[in-house]
Amino acid sequence: MNAILIKLFATALTLSQVTTRPDAVRTQFDPFTDQAEVVRLLRDGCAHMRKAFDIEDINLDELITTAMEDPTSVAGPGAPKILHGLNLDELNTSYKQFCKGENPAISPFNAREVIEFYDNATKDLPTAEALRDKVLPGMTRILDGSGKPFAETFEANGRRLVVPITAVPNLVQKAFIAAEDKRFESHHGIDERGVIRAFIGNLASPGRPAGGSTITQQVVKNLSVGDDVTYERKIREMIVAARLERILSKPQILGLYLNGIYLGRGAYGIEMAAQSYFGKSVGQLTLPEAALLAGMPKGPNFYSPDKYPERARERRAYVLARLKEDGTITDAEMSGAVNADLGLKPVDATRRDSGFYVVDYLNREARTFAGVDSLTAGSFTVRSTINAGLQRAVEGALQDGLANYERATGRQTYTGPELNLADSIRRIQAATPAPEGSVQSAPGVTGARAEAAKDPAKPEAKAGAKAAKLKAPAAPLVKPVWLRALESARPTLYDVHWPVAVVLEPGRGPVKVGLADGRTATLDPGVARGKLQLYDVVRVKLTEGRGAPRAQLRVRPNVQGAALVMENQTGRILAMAGGFSYPLSQLNRVTQAVRQPGSTLKPLTYLAALNAGLQPNTLVMDSAVTLPPIGGSGDSWSPKNYEGGGSGPTTLRRGLEFSKNLVTARLLQGGIAPKAPASLKRVCDIALEAQIYAECEPYYPFVLGAQPVRMLDLAGFYAAVANEGARPAPFALESVERDGKPLYTHAAREPTRIGSADRIAFYQLKTMLQGVTQHGTAAALSKVSAYVAGKTGTSENENDAWFAGFTNEITVVVWVGYDNADGSRKTLGRGQTGGHLSVPIASTILQAAWANGIPKTPLRGPSPEARPFIADLAIDPHSGQRVAGGGVIEHFRTSGDGQMADTQFRLVPRETLYAMRPDAQDGDLSGSEDGASVAGDYYGNMTGERAAPDPLDPFGERPAARSRRAQGDLDSYGQDAYRPWPGQTARSPFGDQGVRQPRRRDPDYLFGEDPGY
């Protein structure tokens, strides 16, 4: 038996059962004992279908006679694929056998083969009950900190908001019924008359085959049996549809349909489509809007109002005409709706290009705290802490900073375009109407109008012709084909905030590119010179000016980075960028990665020293030091400074401001506790209480940032410094709701006080960290140092570059480095430090924070609790010596009754300082050429030789300064008194005074020579 004939008879067997005995459909027959039953069912089905043909006023015998006389009308080259290979003589004989009661001598029909095909097609048939209990995958809405929509998350084919059928207006329901299934209310799942009309229509115009499926069948196809175009699928679909009609009411089936269908723009279901196209709920749809959406299920892409507005208008007119025929609307209502503008919300508004790391993090937090398997498992409403504007700016700042680093260091490489539009452009050109003179390209005739010209009998053609009479719209401006292709493309790096451009004229010199707004520009191809091909899509940086804009190529970097912005008092995460681009790597380097923090961890040691009683002016030797083995075994430790040598005695403040490794190490030797191991333990205690680490590794390089840290935990410590020791718990998830019912709500709580150090120590550390931004390793922030304090950090061999800092309101942390996924550690390059790489990114982020609602306020002075225990005194910034006039204001710990411990010479005795001076006289420790203490002129070292000036020391005097000082322009150390720390008002040579600062490199370096660390 012919294979196609077998499939046709199996389908006919299915149709016969669901139309004549829908309550007793059999899904399995015995190939031998049930042959007579199958023959009877086929004859009953044929009799039933002949009645349906009569109702449709179609003469079946005449149709078959015509087909026999002109076989190409059915099985010719234009016939649907499912009919290819059909033998019409055998079909005609079978028709006479089953529908005319004839008994041919040689019948092509083989009941056993038909039954075997049918039984196989219905094997493992889905149940209708599964559809009754079906929970449609939904979309979760994520709101930002102000309650506005921020992001959506959903499973594949699940961008939908499920609404009850009672929430869908009657007009909208009738529009879809009119467009898709006119007899929906009367049939029992299968509409024989619809099948007949579809069959006849396919014979007349086989180019776009119609299926004749009812709304019930579409529900089954979309949600159960799949949409593959086979006889087997059609058989399964009809059976399940008939059974579904027995267990669900018509409104329930319509509700499944309206919530399940795809309507373009990535929207599933009527509610999501209403919001995507019109920015409103389904309950607010107008007549023309409802008709437009009702026309979409037949072909969401073919009738797309974004790509083919004329087709969409004509399809809308068809739906309106059907509504008018049904008596749902009047002539006047139809006329007004046909002439209405499409009224679409811009398509770009439906695309999100930021916050993907944040959404991933929120999903993890929801699993932990709200107990949901996934935010895509249902339709939830998630309230977050994110500042949407700041989030986008943070991502852009990080992306620019990483690209700038590779461009500046010559590490930039071009590996190809993000995508190429050549294939898309060819498809668009192929679908474009033919040249003028053909039917398709007649003026004003496109889409369904062209179909009307070819076949005026088609319903769409009639409605389209009527629409044309009601209104002849002006010809729209024709977009270039490359722009149409670009608009429909989805860039691979969809969260990179550099504009895209299409190569229109490649070459070895300047390249002509097209931009997303339709303009063209001249592109400097840079590292891609000679490598760009026609219709390549690349990223660019635009420079506007007179005439056409100019563009520079932007290449995605190999280096990675991360950034975080968090509120100090609450711990609310305002922005989080876990990497350069989420599509490239889903690893969130803010929350899921640990890296060596380098010198950003040094404030822990200084905090321990300040809490132990040292003052910011305490002198510490910046010179070689060796610490003994811990526990009496193992190796001793001899760290080095980044620049190699030391600069002799320096104040505690300057040791932190200029990130001196040797000063940090020496604080363990009597600065915190009498013995180094005990000092290390106290530093570890603070780290543990501050929740920077769960465990503290007891080895000396820990104090220089050798133990990897998570960015989120480091941010919590810096926020604690801003809060004088109160550490907030970082969080981004405010609440999770489902159907208006709360599943989780974040409980507000006060920051936890770090008891290992008091408020005074934290405040003193805060002022010292402000010095870092005024003139230390983060001096690039000097212009805003009145508002910002922080610390740079660089790990061994420049593998990691950090900045961690804070204002009164927020903490900002930035990291730059290469991933270690392959087990190797790749250096950023000599001199590529936290101050050089991360500080500029942080500077951009700070400006964005202030532009997005974060207050810009000068750093606060001490709290009322700390103020009574702090004395502000003028000192010489180099030596830490108190001075009667000039100098800078330092903040000293007191006992509360005015008594202050003088620790200036606790670690470096006066006698040691005297011995370091090659020209010192016995007993002469006072007096200098300008009357200031000679303690302010420490140029010697432990060998008694004059050390070279420290290039990182802003207080080192140059010859020109001596002349100015003699004229009274500068203070006794060659500088104006620099900007005060919080609560003071003195002026600064590093801010508005115009003093040019020497070029500095960040002296952050992890530790000494031992390659084992």
Coordinates of C-alpha atoms in Angstrom, one line a residue, residues 206 613 834:
P206 CA -0.5 25.6 -1.9
G613 CA 47.2 52.7 71.3
G834 CA 45.4 49.2 41.6

